[in-house]
mmCIF file of C-alpha atoms in Angstrom:
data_model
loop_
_atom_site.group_PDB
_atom_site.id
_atom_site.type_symbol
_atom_site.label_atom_id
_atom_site.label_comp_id
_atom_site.label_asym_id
_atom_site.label_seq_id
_atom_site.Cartn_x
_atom_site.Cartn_y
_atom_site.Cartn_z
ATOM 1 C CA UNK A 7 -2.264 17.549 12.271
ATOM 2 C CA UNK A 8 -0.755 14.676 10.223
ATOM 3 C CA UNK A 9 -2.646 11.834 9.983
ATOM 4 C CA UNK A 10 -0.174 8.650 10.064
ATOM 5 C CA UNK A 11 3.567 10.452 11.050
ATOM 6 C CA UNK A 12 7.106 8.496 10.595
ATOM 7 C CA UNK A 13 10.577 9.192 11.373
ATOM 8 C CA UNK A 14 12.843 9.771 10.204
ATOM 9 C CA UNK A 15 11.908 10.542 6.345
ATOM 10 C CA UNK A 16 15.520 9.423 5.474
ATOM 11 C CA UNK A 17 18.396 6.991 6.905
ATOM 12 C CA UNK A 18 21.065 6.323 5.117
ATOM 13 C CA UNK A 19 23.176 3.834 7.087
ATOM 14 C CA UNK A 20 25.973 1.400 6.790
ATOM 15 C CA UNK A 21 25.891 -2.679 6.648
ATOM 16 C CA UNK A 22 25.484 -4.252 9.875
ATOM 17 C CA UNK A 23 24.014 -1.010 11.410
ATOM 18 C CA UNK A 24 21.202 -1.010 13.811
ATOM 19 C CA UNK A 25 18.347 0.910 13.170
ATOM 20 C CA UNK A 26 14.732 1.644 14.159
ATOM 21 C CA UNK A 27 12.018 3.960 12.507
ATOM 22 C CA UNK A 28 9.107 5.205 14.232
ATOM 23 C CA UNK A 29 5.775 5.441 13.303
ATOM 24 C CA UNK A 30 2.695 7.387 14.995
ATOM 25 C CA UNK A 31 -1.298 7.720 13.921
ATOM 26 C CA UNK A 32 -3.534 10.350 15.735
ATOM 27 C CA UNK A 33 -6.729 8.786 14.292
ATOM 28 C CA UNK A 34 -7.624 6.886 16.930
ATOM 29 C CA UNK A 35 -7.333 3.761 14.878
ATOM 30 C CA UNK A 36 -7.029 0.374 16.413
ATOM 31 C CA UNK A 37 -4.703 -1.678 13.610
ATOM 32 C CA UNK A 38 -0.924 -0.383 11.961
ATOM 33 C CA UNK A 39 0.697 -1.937 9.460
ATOM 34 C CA UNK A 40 4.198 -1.653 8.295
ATOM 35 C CA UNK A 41 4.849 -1.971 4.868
ATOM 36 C CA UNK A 42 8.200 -2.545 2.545
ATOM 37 C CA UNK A 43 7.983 -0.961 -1.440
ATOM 38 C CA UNK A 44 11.247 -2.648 -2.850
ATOM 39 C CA UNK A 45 13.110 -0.250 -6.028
ATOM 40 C CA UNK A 46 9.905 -2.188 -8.231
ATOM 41 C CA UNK A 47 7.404 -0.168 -6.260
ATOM 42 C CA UNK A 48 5.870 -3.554 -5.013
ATOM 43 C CA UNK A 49 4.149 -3.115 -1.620
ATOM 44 C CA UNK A 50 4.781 -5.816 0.706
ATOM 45 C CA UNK A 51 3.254 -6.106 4.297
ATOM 46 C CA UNK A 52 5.589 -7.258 6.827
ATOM 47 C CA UNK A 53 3.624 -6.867 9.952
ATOM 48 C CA UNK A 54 -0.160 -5.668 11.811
ATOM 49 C CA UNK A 55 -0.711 -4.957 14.988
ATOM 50 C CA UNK A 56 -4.186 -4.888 16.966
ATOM 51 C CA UNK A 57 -5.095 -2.846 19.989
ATOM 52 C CA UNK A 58 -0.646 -3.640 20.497
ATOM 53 C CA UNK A 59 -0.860 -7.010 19.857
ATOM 54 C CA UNK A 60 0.982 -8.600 16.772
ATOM 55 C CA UNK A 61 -1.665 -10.144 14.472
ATOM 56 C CA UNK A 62 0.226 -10.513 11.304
ATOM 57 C CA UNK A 63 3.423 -11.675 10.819
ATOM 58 C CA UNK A 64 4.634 -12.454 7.010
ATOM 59 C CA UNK A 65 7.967 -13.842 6.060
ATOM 60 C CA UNK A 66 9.696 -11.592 7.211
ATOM 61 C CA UNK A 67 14.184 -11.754 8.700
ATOM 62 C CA UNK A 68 14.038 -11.940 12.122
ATOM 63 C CA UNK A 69 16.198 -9.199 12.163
ATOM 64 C CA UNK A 70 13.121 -6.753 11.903
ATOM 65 C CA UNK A 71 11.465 -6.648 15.486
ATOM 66 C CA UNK A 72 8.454 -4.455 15.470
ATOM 67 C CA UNK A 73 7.252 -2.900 18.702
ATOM 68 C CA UNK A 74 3.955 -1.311 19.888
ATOM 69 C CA UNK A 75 4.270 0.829 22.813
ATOM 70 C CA UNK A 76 0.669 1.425 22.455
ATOM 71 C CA UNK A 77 -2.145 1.725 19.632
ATOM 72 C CA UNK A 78 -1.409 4.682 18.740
ATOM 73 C CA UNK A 79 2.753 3.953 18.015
ATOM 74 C CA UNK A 80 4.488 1.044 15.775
ATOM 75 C CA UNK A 81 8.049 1.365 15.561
ATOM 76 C CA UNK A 82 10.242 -0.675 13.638
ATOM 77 C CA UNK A 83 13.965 -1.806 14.772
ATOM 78 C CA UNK A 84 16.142 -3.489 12.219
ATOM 79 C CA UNK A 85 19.222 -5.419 13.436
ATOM 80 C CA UNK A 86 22.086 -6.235 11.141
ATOM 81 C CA UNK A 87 21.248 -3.665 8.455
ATOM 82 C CA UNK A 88 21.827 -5.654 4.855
ATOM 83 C CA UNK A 89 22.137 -4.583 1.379
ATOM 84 C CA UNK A 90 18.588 -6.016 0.052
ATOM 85 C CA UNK A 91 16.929 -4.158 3.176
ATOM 86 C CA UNK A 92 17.195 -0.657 1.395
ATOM 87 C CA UNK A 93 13.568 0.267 0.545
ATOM 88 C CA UNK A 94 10.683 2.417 1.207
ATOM 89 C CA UNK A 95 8.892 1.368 4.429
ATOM 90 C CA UNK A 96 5.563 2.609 5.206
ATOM 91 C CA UNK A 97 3.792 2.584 8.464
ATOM 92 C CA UNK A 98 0.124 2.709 8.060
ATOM 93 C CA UNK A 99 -3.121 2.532 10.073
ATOM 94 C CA UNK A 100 -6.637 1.588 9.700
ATOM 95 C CA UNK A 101 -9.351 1.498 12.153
ATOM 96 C CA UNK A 102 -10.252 -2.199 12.609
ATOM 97 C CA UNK A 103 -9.376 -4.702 10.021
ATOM 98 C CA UNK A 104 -7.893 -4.993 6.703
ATOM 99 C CA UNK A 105 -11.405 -4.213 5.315
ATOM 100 C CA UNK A 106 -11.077 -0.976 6.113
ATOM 101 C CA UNK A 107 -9.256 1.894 4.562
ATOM 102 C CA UNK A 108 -5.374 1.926 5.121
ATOM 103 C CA UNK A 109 -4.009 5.199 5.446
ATOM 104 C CA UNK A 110 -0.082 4.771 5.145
ATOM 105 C CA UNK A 111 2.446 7.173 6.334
ATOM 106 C CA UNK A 112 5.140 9.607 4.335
ATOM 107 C CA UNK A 113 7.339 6.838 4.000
ATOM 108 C CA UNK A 114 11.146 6.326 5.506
ATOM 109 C CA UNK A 115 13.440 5.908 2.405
ATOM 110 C CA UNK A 116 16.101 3.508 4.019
ATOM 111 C CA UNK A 117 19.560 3.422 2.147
ATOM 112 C CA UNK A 118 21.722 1.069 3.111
ATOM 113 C CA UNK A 119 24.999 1.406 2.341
ATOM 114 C CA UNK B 18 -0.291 -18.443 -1.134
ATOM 115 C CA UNK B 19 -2.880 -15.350 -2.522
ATOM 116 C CA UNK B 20 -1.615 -13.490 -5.250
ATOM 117 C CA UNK B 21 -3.193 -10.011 -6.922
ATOM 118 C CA UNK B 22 -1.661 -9.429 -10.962
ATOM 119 C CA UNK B 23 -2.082 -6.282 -12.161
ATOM 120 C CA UNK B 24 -1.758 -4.702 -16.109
ATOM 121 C CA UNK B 25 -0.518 -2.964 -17.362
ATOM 122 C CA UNK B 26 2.719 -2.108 -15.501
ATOM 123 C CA UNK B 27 2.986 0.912 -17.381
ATOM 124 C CA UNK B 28 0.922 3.201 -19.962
ATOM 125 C CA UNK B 29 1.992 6.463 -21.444
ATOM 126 C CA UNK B 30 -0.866 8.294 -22.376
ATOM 127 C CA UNK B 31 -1.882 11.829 -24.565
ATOM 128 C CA UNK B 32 -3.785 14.070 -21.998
ATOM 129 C CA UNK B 33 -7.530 13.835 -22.899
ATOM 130 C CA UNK B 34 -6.791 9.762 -23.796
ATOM 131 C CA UNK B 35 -8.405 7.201 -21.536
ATOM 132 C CA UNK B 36 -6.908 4.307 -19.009
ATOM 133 C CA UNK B 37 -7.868 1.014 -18.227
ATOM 134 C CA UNK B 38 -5.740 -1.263 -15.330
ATOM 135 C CA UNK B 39 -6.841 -4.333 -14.725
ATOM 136 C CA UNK B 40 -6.466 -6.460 -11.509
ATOM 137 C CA UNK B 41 -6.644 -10.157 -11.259
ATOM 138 C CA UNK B 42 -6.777 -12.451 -8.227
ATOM 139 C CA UNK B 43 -6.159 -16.404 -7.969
ATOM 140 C CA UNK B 44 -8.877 -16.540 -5.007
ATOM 141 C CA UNK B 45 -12.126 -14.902 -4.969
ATOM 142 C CA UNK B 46 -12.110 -11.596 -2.859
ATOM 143 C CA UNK B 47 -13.894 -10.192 0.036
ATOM 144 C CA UNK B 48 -13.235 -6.738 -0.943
ATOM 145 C CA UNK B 49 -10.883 -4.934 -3.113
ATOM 146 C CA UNK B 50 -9.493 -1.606 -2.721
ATOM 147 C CA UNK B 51 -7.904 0.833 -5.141
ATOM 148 C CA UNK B 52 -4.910 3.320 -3.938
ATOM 149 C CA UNK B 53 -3.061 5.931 -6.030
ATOM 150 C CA UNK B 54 0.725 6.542 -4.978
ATOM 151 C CA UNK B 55 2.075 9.772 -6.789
ATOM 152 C CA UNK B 56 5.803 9.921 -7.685
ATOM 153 C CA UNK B 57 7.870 10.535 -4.017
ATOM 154 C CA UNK B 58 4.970 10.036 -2.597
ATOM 155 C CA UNK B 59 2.557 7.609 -0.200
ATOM 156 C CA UNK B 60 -0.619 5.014 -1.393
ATOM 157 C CA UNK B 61 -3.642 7.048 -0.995
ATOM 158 C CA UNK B 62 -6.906 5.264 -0.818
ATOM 159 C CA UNK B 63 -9.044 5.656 -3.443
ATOM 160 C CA UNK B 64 -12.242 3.257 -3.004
ATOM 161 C CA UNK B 65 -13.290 0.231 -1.700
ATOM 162 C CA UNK B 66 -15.640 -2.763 -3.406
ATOM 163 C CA UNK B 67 -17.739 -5.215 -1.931
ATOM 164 C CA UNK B 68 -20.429 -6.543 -3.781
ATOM 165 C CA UNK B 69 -20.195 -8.518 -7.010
ATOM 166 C CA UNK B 70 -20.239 -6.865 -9.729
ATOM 167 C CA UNK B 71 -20.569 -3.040 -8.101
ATOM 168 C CA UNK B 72 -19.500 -0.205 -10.027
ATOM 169 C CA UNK B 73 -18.596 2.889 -8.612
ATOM 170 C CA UNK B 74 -17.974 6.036 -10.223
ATOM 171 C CA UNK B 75 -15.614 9.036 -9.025
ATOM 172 C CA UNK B 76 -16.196 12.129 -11.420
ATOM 173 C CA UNK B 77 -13.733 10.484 -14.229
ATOM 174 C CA UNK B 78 -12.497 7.521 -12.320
ATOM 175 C CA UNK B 79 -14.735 4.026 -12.838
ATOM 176 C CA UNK B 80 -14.415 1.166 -10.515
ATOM 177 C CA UNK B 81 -15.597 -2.319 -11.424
ATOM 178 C CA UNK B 82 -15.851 -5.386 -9.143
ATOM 179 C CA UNK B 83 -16.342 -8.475 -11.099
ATOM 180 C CA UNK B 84 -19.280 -10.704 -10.354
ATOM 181 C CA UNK B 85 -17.066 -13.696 -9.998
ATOM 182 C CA UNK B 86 -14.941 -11.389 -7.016
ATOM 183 C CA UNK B 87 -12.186 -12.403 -8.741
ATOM 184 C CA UNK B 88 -11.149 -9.542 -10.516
ATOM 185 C CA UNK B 89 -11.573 -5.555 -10.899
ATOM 186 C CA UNK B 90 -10.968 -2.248 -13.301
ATOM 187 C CA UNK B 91 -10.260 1.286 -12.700
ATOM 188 C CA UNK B 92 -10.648 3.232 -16.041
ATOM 189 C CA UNK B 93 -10.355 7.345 -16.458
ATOM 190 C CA UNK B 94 -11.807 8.632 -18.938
ATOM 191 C CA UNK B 95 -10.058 11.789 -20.590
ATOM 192 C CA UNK B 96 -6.770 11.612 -18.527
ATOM 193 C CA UNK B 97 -5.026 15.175 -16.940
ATOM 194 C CA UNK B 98 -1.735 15.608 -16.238
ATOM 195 C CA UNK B 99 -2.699 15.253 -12.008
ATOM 196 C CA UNK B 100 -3.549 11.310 -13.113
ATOM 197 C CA UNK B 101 0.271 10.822 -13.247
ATOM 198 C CA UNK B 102 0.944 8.087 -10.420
ATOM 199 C CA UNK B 103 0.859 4.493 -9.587
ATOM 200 C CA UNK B 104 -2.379 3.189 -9.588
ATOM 201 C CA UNK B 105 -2.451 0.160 -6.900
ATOM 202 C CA UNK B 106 -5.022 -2.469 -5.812
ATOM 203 C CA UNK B 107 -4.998 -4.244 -3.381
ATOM 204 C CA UNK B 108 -7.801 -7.209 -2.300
ATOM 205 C CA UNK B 109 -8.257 -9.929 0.876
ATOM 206 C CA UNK B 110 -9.104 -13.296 -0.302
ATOM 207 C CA UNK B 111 -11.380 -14.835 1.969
ATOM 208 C CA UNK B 112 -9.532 -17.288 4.306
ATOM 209 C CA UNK B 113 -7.135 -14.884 4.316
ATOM 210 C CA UNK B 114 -6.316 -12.213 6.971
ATOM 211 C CA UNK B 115 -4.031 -9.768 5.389
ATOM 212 C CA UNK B 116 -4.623 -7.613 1.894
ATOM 213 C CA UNK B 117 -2.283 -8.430 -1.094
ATOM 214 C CA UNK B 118 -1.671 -5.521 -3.152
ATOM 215 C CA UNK B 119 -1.116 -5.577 -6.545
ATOM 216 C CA UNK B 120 2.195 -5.001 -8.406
ATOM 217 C CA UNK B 121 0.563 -1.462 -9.713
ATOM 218 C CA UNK B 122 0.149 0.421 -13.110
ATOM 219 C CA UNK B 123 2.449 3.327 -13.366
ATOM 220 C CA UNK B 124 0.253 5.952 -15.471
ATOM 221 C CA UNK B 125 2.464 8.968 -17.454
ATOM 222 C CA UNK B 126 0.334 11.513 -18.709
ATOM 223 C CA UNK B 127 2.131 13.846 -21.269
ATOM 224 C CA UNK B 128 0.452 17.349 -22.046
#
């Protein structure tokens, strides 16, 4: 009965790898969020998605391509795996807007090699 | 672009001893939320503030708004050793559409 559910918990990959991490919410929430917590435990959003539809979009490589299925599943695919994208990334949901709460997911500790 | 500060980036603490973080913003807020991330583990929401200058009280947690918007507090009075965590907040500046968290205040509590 988790709340906000990502996969997998760790990756440990090499350089140049493709990879994707998947992220699902049963709360019937309409916006997700994922989030990047560098090895200085700052919390950075990379992208939101409303009702499937990208609303946010910070500064972010192209090589990260977020995808929305639908509401209720944000995945993440990241192309040309580098160095400075190890990190904690966080997929997190909340039912409207940012002025609502944010409940974030277990977190996918990416290591890249 | 909006930016949250938060101090201290770390406090060590005697059990029983209070804790103050402070958050700053360089816009005035529409809100501002406070999260607690313990160690391995995920941001948990803790509250959210509106109004200028609310206070809101969680058995030994304190939440301040400022009555400018432009800055808030979360003090615990007479930490435990379960306090241990980052302590994170995170605020939308109006005009803005996403929330910019705060660099957060590691809290160590020793027995």
């Amino acid at each position: 009965d988790t709340a906000v559910s990502q996969t997998p918990k760790y990756l440990v990959t090499q350089m140049g790898n493709d990879k994707s991490i998947k992220c699902e919410q049963n709360l019937g929430h309409d916006t997700m969020y994922w989030y990047k917590q560098d090895s200085k435990k700052f919390l950075k959003i990379m992208f939101s998605y409303n009702n499937k539809e990208l609303i946010i979009n910070e500064t972010v490589p192209n090589r990260f391509s977020p995808k929305s299925p639908d509401k209720a599943h944000l995945n993440l695919h990241i192309n040309s795996l580098e160095l400075g994208d190890s990190a904690v990334y966080f997929c997190a949901s909340s039912q409207r807007t940012v002025l609502d709460t944010q409940y974030f997911g277990p977190g996918t500790r990416l290591t890249v090699l | 672009g909006q930016q949250v500060m938060q101090i201290p980036q770390y406090q060590h603490v005697q059990e029983g001893e209070d804790f103050t973080t402070y958050c700053n913003s360089s816009t005035t807020l529409s809100n501002i939320q406070w999260y607690k991330q313990r160690p391995g583990g995920h941001p948990v929401f803790l509250i959210q503030l509106v109004k200028s200058g609310e206070v809101k009280k969680q058995k030994r947690l304190t939440f301040q708004f400022g009555e400018a918007k432009k800055n808030s507090s979360l003090h615990i009075t007479a930490t435990q050793t379960t306090d241990v965590g980052t302590y994170f907040c995170a605020g939308r500046g109006s005009g803005y559409s996403t929330l910019t968290f705060g660099k957060g205040t590691m809290l160590l509590v020793s027995p």
